[in-house]
Amino acid sequence: GDSVTQMEGPVTLSEEAFLTINCTYTATGYPSLFWYVQYPGEGLQLLLKATKADDKGSNKGFEATYRKETTSFHLEKGSVQVSDSAVYFCALAELNTGFQKLVFGTGTRLLVSP
Amino acid sequence: EAGVTQSPTHLIKTRGQQATLRCSPISGHTSVYWYQQALGLGLQFLLWYDEGEERNRGNFPPRFSGRQFPNYSSELNVNALELEDSALYLCASTRGEQPQHFGDGTRLSIL
């Protein structure tokens, strides 16, 4: 079945450092790819998405590019802030089949210090 | 626009009891998905409701069930609670090919 693999955390960075969180996937079809973020005590918020190969999703300074040749969707941000501290989940879903079950990675905790 | 709302925020039960969790989708959304986020197990798909019908379920026993009402809100029922049912239960709503939007979850604790 479909699966998502994320880098283990926690990732610890100083404010204004560059962030990369790696995500690779295995899928039989042509999934859409997502990054969700979970702040403490909250649910998941959609951070960005990409629906086809070479699409770049971006939001709040975060970016990720759908790379079909490497089956990857790595999350990047040029300069992190303390407020970016959260758990980040990479996920995939087949949006065009009606059944949108999200398959998640294990999550990567990001800790940003001042 | 109001987001997905879930109630209650926290629920404490004992083994063998039954729990009912509620979800109100974003206005205009007709599909509701339920996920379980248990410690050490990550986020797992539980159930999908669309247009009032259960359309698919994940690898969970039948004591996990639910329904969707005509106003598209949904209930998740968990019968004969076990200790390992302790988790954060997340509801998400969507329509068509839009991404899912999540509520803040119900934390279910089994004593």
PDB file of C-alpha atoms in Angstrom:
ATOM      1  CA  GLY A   1       0.000   0.000   0.000  1.00  0.00           C
ATOM      2  CA  ASP A   2       0.889   3.667  -0.098  1.00  0.00           C
ATOM      3  CA  SER A   3       3.348   4.947   2.502  1.00  0.00           C
ATOM      4  CA  VAL A   4       5.219   8.071   3.565  1.00  0.00           C
ATOM      5  CA  THR A   5       8.635   8.208   5.212  1.00  0.00           C
ATOM      6  CA  GLN A   6       9.852  11.272   7.077  1.00  0.00           C
ATOM      7  CA  MET A   7      13.162  12.059   8.706  1.00  0.00           C
ATOM      8  CA  GLU A   8      13.345  11.349  12.398  1.00  0.00           C
ATOM      9  CA  GLY A   9      13.260  14.247  14.786  1.00  0.00           C
ATOM     10  CA  PRO A  10      13.568  16.297  16.728  1.00  0.00           C
ATOM     11  CA  VAL A  11      15.185  18.854  14.476  1.00  0.00           C
ATOM     12  CA  THR A  12      16.750  21.577  16.621  1.00  0.00           C
ATOM     13  CA  LEU A  13      17.655  24.894  15.001  1.00  0.00           C
ATOM     14  CA  SER A  14      18.500  28.427  15.995  1.00  0.00           C
ATOM     15  CA  GLU A  15      16.279  31.264  14.850  1.00  0.00           C
ATOM     16  CA  GLU A  16      16.971  32.368  11.230  1.00  0.00           C
ATOM     17  CA  ALA A  17      18.565  29.008  10.327  1.00  0.00           C
ATOM     18  CA  PHE A  18      17.654  27.129   7.132  1.00  0.00           C
ATOM     19  CA  LEU A  19      15.218  24.254   7.501  1.00  0.00           C
ATOM     20  CA  THR A  20      14.893  21.051   5.511  1.00  0.00           C
ATOM     21  CA  ILE A  21      12.632  18.184   6.531  1.00  0.00           C
ATOM     22  CA  ASN A  22      12.916  15.208   4.206  1.00  0.00           C
ATOM     23  CA  CYS A  23       9.884  13.281   2.987  1.00  0.00           C
ATOM     24  CA  THR A  24       9.694  10.422   0.505  1.00  0.00           C
ATOM     25  CA  TYR A  25       6.673   8.437  -0.552  1.00  0.00           C
ATOM     26  CA  THR A  26       5.571   5.192  -2.156  1.00  0.00           C
ATOM     27  CA  ALA A  27       2.330   5.168  -4.107  1.00  0.00           C
ATOM     28  CA  THR A  28       0.751   3.082  -6.832  1.00  0.00           C
ATOM     29  CA  GLY A  29      -1.239   5.920  -8.370  1.00  0.00           C
ATOM     30  CA  TYR A  30      -0.717   9.653  -8.777  1.00  0.00           C
ATOM     31  CA  PRO A  31      -1.235  11.122  -5.330  1.00  0.00           C
ATOM     32  CA  SER A  32      -1.432  14.677  -4.167  1.00  0.00           C
ATOM     33  CA  LEU A  33       1.133  15.556  -1.516  1.00  0.00           C
ATOM     34  CA  PHE A  34       0.671  17.659   1.596  1.00  0.00           C
ATOM     35  CA  TRP A  35       2.483  19.112   4.559  1.00  0.00           C
ATOM     36  CA  TYR A  36       0.414  19.573   7.703  1.00  0.00           C
ATOM     37  CA  VAL A  37       1.606  21.266  10.897  1.00  0.00           C
ATOM     38  CA  GLN A  38       0.463  20.496  14.448  1.00  0.00           C
ATOM     39  CA  TYR A  39       1.047  23.033  17.204  1.00  0.00           C
ATOM     40  CA  PRO A  40       0.884  21.832  20.823  1.00  0.00           C
ATOM     41  CA  GLY A  41      -2.637  20.980  21.922  1.00  0.00           C
ATOM     42  CA  GLU A  42      -4.116  21.592  18.493  1.00  0.00           C
ATOM     43  CA  GLY A  43      -5.248  19.658  15.456  1.00  0.00           C
ATOM     44  CA  LEU A  44      -3.558  19.615  12.075  1.00  0.00           C
ATOM     45  CA  GLN A  45      -3.328  22.694   9.878  1.00  0.00           C
ATOM     46  CA  LEU A  46      -2.720  22.414   6.158  1.00  0.00           C
ATOM     47  CA  LEU A  47       0.578  24.136   5.450  1.00  0.00           C
ATOM     48  CA  LEU A  48       0.933  23.519   1.719  1.00  0.00           C
ATOM     49  CA  LYS A  49       0.081  21.076  -1.047  1.00  0.00           C
ATOM     50  CA  ALA A  50       1.048  19.974  -4.544  1.00  0.00           C
ATOM     51  CA  THR A  51      -1.185  17.980  -6.831  1.00  0.00           C
ATOM     52  CA  LYS A  52       1.129  16.879  -9.646  1.00  0.00           C
ATOM     53  CA  ALA A  53       4.761  16.357 -10.532  1.00  0.00           C
ATOM     54  CA  ASP A  54       6.970  19.499 -10.508  1.00  0.00           C
ATOM     55  CA  ASP A  55       4.297  21.525  -8.682  1.00  0.00           C
ATOM     56  CA  LYS A  56       5.685  23.709  -5.915  1.00  0.00           C
ATOM     57  CA  GLY A  57       3.535  24.345  -2.870  1.00  0.00           C
ATOM     58  CA  SER A  58       4.307  27.379  -0.728  1.00  0.00           C
ATOM     59  CA  ASN A  59       2.886  29.149   2.305  1.00  0.00           C
ATOM     60  CA  LYS A  60       4.242  31.333   5.124  1.00  0.00           C
ATOM     61  CA  GLY A  61       7.792  31.065   3.769  1.00  0.00           C
ATOM     62  CA  PHE A  62       7.674  27.259   3.571  1.00  0.00           C
ATOM     63  CA  GLU A  63       8.112  25.501   0.225  1.00  0.00           C
ATOM     64  CA  ALA A  64       8.043  21.948  -1.102  1.00  0.00           C
ATOM     65  CA  THR A  65       8.355  20.620  -4.659  1.00  0.00           C
ATOM     66  CA  TYR A  66       6.683  17.423  -5.884  1.00  0.00           C
ATOM     67  CA  ARG A  67       9.539  15.370  -7.362  1.00  0.00           C
ATOM     68  CA  LYS A  68       8.182  12.289  -9.117  1.00  0.00           C
ATOM     69  CA  GLU A  69      11.620  11.050 -10.231  1.00  0.00           C
ATOM     70  CA  THR A  70      12.855  10.862  -6.618  1.00  0.00           C
ATOM     71  CA  THR A  71       9.390  10.328  -5.054  1.00  0.00           C
ATOM     72  CA  SER A  72      10.114  13.171  -2.658  1.00  0.00           C
ATOM     73  CA  PHE A  73       8.399  16.225  -1.210  1.00  0.00           C
ATOM     74  CA  HIS A  74      10.972  17.853   1.073  1.00  0.00           C
ATOM     75  CA  LEU A  75       9.886  20.824   3.181  1.00  0.00           C
ATOM     76  CA  GLU A  76      12.169  23.890   3.250  1.00  0.00           C
ATOM     77  CA  LYS A  77      12.207  27.315   4.832  1.00  0.00           C
ATOM     78  CA  GLY A  78      14.952  29.849   4.437  1.00  0.00           C
ATOM     79  CA  SER A  79      14.784  31.405   7.902  1.00  0.00           C
ATOM     80  CA  VAL A  80      12.890  29.743  10.747  1.00  0.00           C
ATOM     81  CA  GLN A  81      11.312  31.552  13.673  1.00  0.00           C
ATOM     82  CA  VAL A  82      10.636  30.425  17.225  1.00  0.00           C
ATOM     83  CA  SER A  83       6.928  30.385  16.327  1.00  0.00           C
ATOM     84  CA  ASP A  84       7.626  27.648  13.739  1.00  0.00           C
ATOM     85  CA  SER A  85       8.262  25.162  16.558  1.00  0.00           C
ATOM     86  CA  ALA A  86       5.713  22.393  15.975  1.00  0.00           C
ATOM     87  CA  VAL A  87       5.338  18.884  14.577  1.00  0.00           C
ATOM     88  CA  TYR A  88       5.302  18.640  10.790  1.00  0.00           C
ATOM     89  CA  PHE A  89       3.559  15.794   8.953  1.00  0.00           C
ATOM     90  CA  CYS A  90       4.061  14.847   5.340  1.00  0.00           C
ATOM     91  CA  ALA A  91       1.054  13.099   3.805  1.00  0.00           C
ATOM     92  CA  LEU A  92      -0.386  11.847   0.543  1.00  0.00           C
ATOM     93  CA  ALA A  93      -3.889  11.240  -0.768  1.00  0.00           C
ATOM     94  CA  GLU A  94      -5.496  10.251  -4.035  1.00  0.00           C
ATOM     95  CA  LEU A  95      -7.754  13.262  -4.547  1.00  0.00           C
ATOM     96  CA  ASN A  96      -9.269  12.205  -7.862  1.00  0.00           C
ATOM     97  CA  THR A  97     -10.781   8.916  -6.719  1.00  0.00           C
ATOM     98  CA  GLY A  98     -13.377  10.342  -4.353  1.00  0.00           C
ATOM     99  CA  PHE A  99     -11.775   8.528  -1.412  1.00  0.00           C
ATOM    100  CA  GLN A 100      -9.259  10.931   0.073  1.00  0.00           C
ATOM    101  CA  LYS A 101      -7.741   8.843   2.851  1.00  0.00           C
ATOM    102  CA  LEU A 102      -4.631  10.662   4.011  1.00  0.00           C
ATOM    103  CA  VAL A 103      -1.564   8.507   4.579  1.00  0.00           C
ATOM    104  CA  PHE A 104       0.777  10.255   7.001  1.00  0.00           C
ATOM    105  CA  GLY A 105       4.421  10.063   7.858  1.00  0.00           C
ATOM    106  CA  THR A 106       5.394   9.713  11.497  1.00  0.00           C
ATOM    107  CA  GLY A 107       5.873  13.449  11.957  1.00  0.00           C
ATOM    108  CA  THR A 108       9.006  15.499  12.600  1.00  0.00           C
ATOM    109  CA  ARG A 109       9.234  17.729  15.632  1.00  0.00           C
ATOM    110  CA  LEU A 110      10.944  21.082  14.994  1.00  0.00           C
ATOM    111  CA  LEU A 111      12.365  23.045  17.912  1.00  0.00           C
ATOM    112  CA  VAL A 112      13.597  26.575  17.192  1.00  0.00           C
ATOM    113  CA  SER A 113      15.533  28.435  19.875  1.00  0.00           C
ATOM    114  CA  PRO A 114      16.032  32.216  20.045  1.00  0.00           C
TER     115      PRO A 114
ATOM    116  CA  GLU B   1     -15.696  30.994   8.001  1.00  0.00           C
ATOM    117  CA  ALA B   2     -15.971  28.688  10.995  1.00  0.00           C
ATOM    118  CA  GLY B   3     -13.577  25.773  10.973  1.00  0.00           C
ATOM    119  CA  VAL B   4     -14.158  22.162  11.876  1.00  0.00           C
ATOM    120  CA  THR B   5     -15.368  21.922  15.473  1.00  0.00           C
ATOM    121  CA  GLN B   6     -15.071  18.876  17.686  1.00  0.00           C
ATOM    122  CA  SER B   7     -16.561  18.134  21.070  1.00  0.00           C
ATOM    123  CA  PRO B   8     -15.805  17.418  23.779  1.00  0.00           C
ATOM    124  CA  THR B   9     -12.203  18.589  24.021  1.00  0.00           C
ATOM    125  CA  HIS B  10     -11.376  15.937  26.580  1.00  0.00           C
ATOM    126  CA  LEU B  11     -13.194  12.775  27.554  1.00  0.00           C
ATOM    127  CA  ILE B  12     -12.266  10.477  30.419  1.00  0.00           C
ATOM    128  CA  LYS B  13     -13.765   6.997  30.524  1.00  0.00           C
ATOM    129  CA  THR B  14     -13.069   3.670  32.156  1.00  0.00           C
ATOM    130  CA  ARG B  15     -12.545   0.311  30.496  1.00  0.00           C
ATOM    131  CA  GLY B  16     -15.715  -1.221  29.100  1.00  0.00           C
ATOM    132  CA  GLN B  17     -17.594   2.067  28.820  1.00  0.00           C
ATOM    133  CA  GLN B  18     -18.776   3.682  25.630  1.00  0.00           C
ATOM    134  CA  ALA B  19     -17.620   7.031  24.226  1.00  0.00           C
ATOM    135  CA  THR B  20     -19.288   9.389  21.759  1.00  0.00           C
ATOM    136  CA  LEU B  21     -17.279  12.036  19.944  1.00  0.00           C
ATOM    137  CA  ARG B  22     -18.822  14.743  17.777  1.00  0.00           C
ATOM    138  CA  CYS B  23     -17.696  16.695  14.740  1.00  0.00           C
ATOM    139  CA  SER B  24     -19.199  19.630  12.858  1.00  0.00           C
ATOM    140  CA  PRO B  25     -17.692  20.153   9.395  1.00  0.00           C
ATOM    141  CA  ILE B  26     -16.966  23.401   7.631  1.00  0.00           C
ATOM    142  CA  SER B  27     -20.105  24.795   6.037  1.00  0.00           C
ATOM    143  CA  GLY B  28     -20.491  23.354   2.545  1.00  0.00           C
ATOM    144  CA  HIS B  29     -18.335  20.311   3.220  1.00  0.00           C
ATOM    145  CA  THR B  30     -20.117  16.988   2.765  1.00  0.00           C
ATOM    146  CA  SER B  31     -17.372  14.492   3.645  1.00  0.00           C
ATOM    147  CA  VAL B  32     -16.065  13.724   7.108  1.00  0.00           C
ATOM    148  CA  TYR B  33     -12.976  11.668   7.888  1.00  0.00           C
ATOM    149  CA  TRP B  34     -11.990  10.384  11.329  1.00  0.00           C
ATOM    150  CA  TYR B  35      -8.390   9.658  12.312  1.00  0.00           C
ATOM    151  CA  GLN B  36      -6.802   8.275  15.457  1.00  0.00           C
ATOM    152  CA  GLN B  37      -3.519   9.725  16.707  1.00  0.00           C
ATOM    153  CA  ALA B  38      -2.214   7.326  19.317  1.00  0.00           C
ATOM    154  CA  LEU B  39       1.162   7.581  21.003  1.00  0.00           C
ATOM    155  CA  GLY B  40       3.681   5.548  19.083  1.00  0.00           C
ATOM    156  CA  LEU B  41       1.266   4.655  16.286  1.00  0.00           C
ATOM    157  CA  GLY B  42       1.010   7.952  14.436  1.00  0.00           C
ATOM    158  CA  LEU B  43      -2.048   9.115  12.551  1.00  0.00           C
ATOM    159  CA  GLN B  44      -4.277   6.344  11.260  1.00  0.00           C
ATOM    160  CA  PHE B  45      -7.408   6.549   9.144  1.00  0.00           C
ATOM    161  CA  LEU B  46     -10.520   5.326  10.953  1.00  0.00           C
ATOM    162  CA  LEU B  47     -13.703   6.090   9.007  1.00  0.00           C
ATOM    163  CA  TRP B  48     -15.022   8.065   6.055  1.00  0.00           C
ATOM    164  CA  TYR B  49     -18.556   9.410   5.775  1.00  0.00           C
ATOM    165  CA  ASP B  50     -19.943  11.081   2.705  1.00  0.00           C
ATOM    166  CA  GLU B  51     -23.496  12.237   1.996  1.00  0.00           C
ATOM    167  CA  GLY B  52     -24.759  10.459   5.090  1.00  0.00           C
ATOM    168  CA  GLU B  53     -23.234   7.055   4.353  1.00  0.00           C
ATOM    169  CA  GLU B  54     -20.192   5.205   5.673  1.00  0.00           C
ATOM    170  CA  ARG B  55     -17.997   4.827   2.591  1.00  0.00           C
ATOM    171  CA  ASN B  56     -14.820   3.248   3.930  1.00  0.00           C
ATOM    172  CA  ARG B  57     -13.171   2.226   7.156  1.00  0.00           C
ATOM    173  CA  GLY B  58      -9.632   1.626   8.253  1.00  0.00           C
ATOM    174  CA  ASN B  59      -8.176  -1.374  10.017  1.00  0.00           C
ATOM    175  CA  PHE B  60     -10.140  -0.975  13.255  1.00  0.00           C
ATOM    176  CA  PRO B  61     -12.525  -3.381  15.000  1.00  0.00           C
ATOM    177  CA  PRO B  62     -16.308  -3.041  14.623  1.00  0.00           C
ATOM    178  CA  ARG B  63     -16.638  -1.469  18.070  1.00  0.00           C
ATOM    179  CA  PHE B  64     -15.492   1.706  16.336  1.00  0.00           C
ATOM    180  CA  SER B  65     -18.538   3.002  14.500  1.00  0.00           C
ATOM    181  CA  GLY B  66     -20.312   6.210  13.729  1.00  0.00           C
ATOM    182  CA  ARG B  67     -22.750   8.031  11.578  1.00  0.00           C
ATOM    183  CA  GLN B  68     -23.267  11.194   9.593  1.00  0.00           C
ATOM    184  CA  PHE B  69     -26.367  13.302  10.003  1.00  0.00           C
ATOM    185  CA  PRO B  70     -28.371  15.159   7.316  1.00  0.00           C
ATOM    186  CA  ASN B  71     -26.536  18.382   8.218  1.00  0.00           C
ATOM    187  CA  TYR B  72     -23.237  16.510   7.544  1.00  0.00           C
ATOM    188  CA  SER B  73     -22.117  16.579  11.165  1.00  0.00           C
ATOM    189  CA  SER B  74     -20.794  13.274  12.418  1.00  0.00           C
ATOM    190  CA  GLU B  75     -20.470  11.115  15.516  1.00  0.00           C
ATOM    191  CA  LEU B  76     -17.806   8.577  16.323  1.00  0.00           C
ATOM    192  CA  ASN B  77     -18.816   5.897  18.812  1.00  0.00           C
ATOM    193  CA  VAL B  78     -16.363   3.621  20.522  1.00  0.00           C
ATOM    194  CA  ASN B  79     -17.871   0.707  22.451  1.00  0.00           C
ATOM    195  CA  ALA B  80     -16.301  -1.546  25.066  1.00  0.00           C
ATOM    196  CA  LEU B  81     -13.410   0.847  25.585  1.00  0.00           C
ATOM    197  CA  GLU B  82      -9.945  -0.595  26.032  1.00  0.00           C
ATOM    198  CA  LEU B  83      -6.839   1.053  27.453  1.00  0.00           C
ATOM    199  CA  GLU B  84      -5.231   1.205  23.996  1.00  0.00           C
ATOM    200  CA  ASP B  85      -8.108   3.369  22.734  1.00  0.00           C
ATOM    201  CA  SER B  86      -6.524   6.291  24.596  1.00  0.00           C
ATOM    202  CA  ALA B  87      -5.634   8.736  21.836  1.00  0.00           C
ATOM    203  CA  LEU B  88      -6.390  12.033  20.151  1.00  0.00           C
ATOM    204  CA  TYR B  89      -9.277  11.571  17.709  1.00  0.00           C
ATOM    205  CA  LEU B  90      -9.223  14.005  14.833  1.00  0.00           C
ATOM    206  CA  CYS B  91     -12.046  14.827  12.481  1.00  0.00           C
ATOM    207  CA  ALA B  92     -11.487  16.392   9.064  1.00  0.00           C
ATOM    208  CA  SER B  93     -13.952  17.674   6.506  1.00  0.00           C
ATOM    209  CA  THR B  94     -13.749  18.269   2.788  1.00  0.00           C
ATOM    210  CA  ARG B  95     -15.763  18.549  -0.391  1.00  0.00           C
ATOM    211  CA  GLY B  96     -14.822  17.166  -3.769  1.00  0.00           C
ATOM    212  CA  GLU B  97     -11.067  17.387  -4.387  1.00  0.00           C
ATOM    213  CA  GLN B  98     -10.400  20.062  -1.773  1.00  0.00           C
ATOM    214  CA  PRO B  99      -7.791  19.286   0.891  1.00  0.00           C
ATOM    215  CA  GLN B 100      -9.020  18.109   4.258  1.00  0.00           C
ATOM    216  CA  HIS B 101      -9.361  20.622   7.079  1.00  0.00           C
ATOM    217  CA  PHE B 102      -8.987  19.339  10.620  1.00  0.00           C
ATOM    218  CA  GLY B 103     -10.553  20.142  13.950  1.00  0.00           C
ATOM    219  CA  ASP B 104      -8.543  20.388  17.166  1.00  0.00           C
ATOM    220  CA  GLY B 105      -9.494  16.879  18.205  1.00  0.00           C
ATOM    221  CA  THR B 106     -10.978  15.082  21.180  1.00  0.00           C
ATOM    222  CA  ARG B 107      -8.508  13.598  23.618  1.00  0.00           C
ATOM    223  CA  LEU B 108      -9.933  10.333  24.921  1.00  0.00           C
ATOM    224  CA  SER B 109      -8.354   8.948  28.068  1.00  0.00           C
ATOM    225  CA  ILE B 110      -9.207   5.476  29.315  1.00  0.00           C
ATOM    226  CA  LEU B 111      -8.547   4.770  32.993  1.00  0.00           C
TER     227      LEU B 111
END
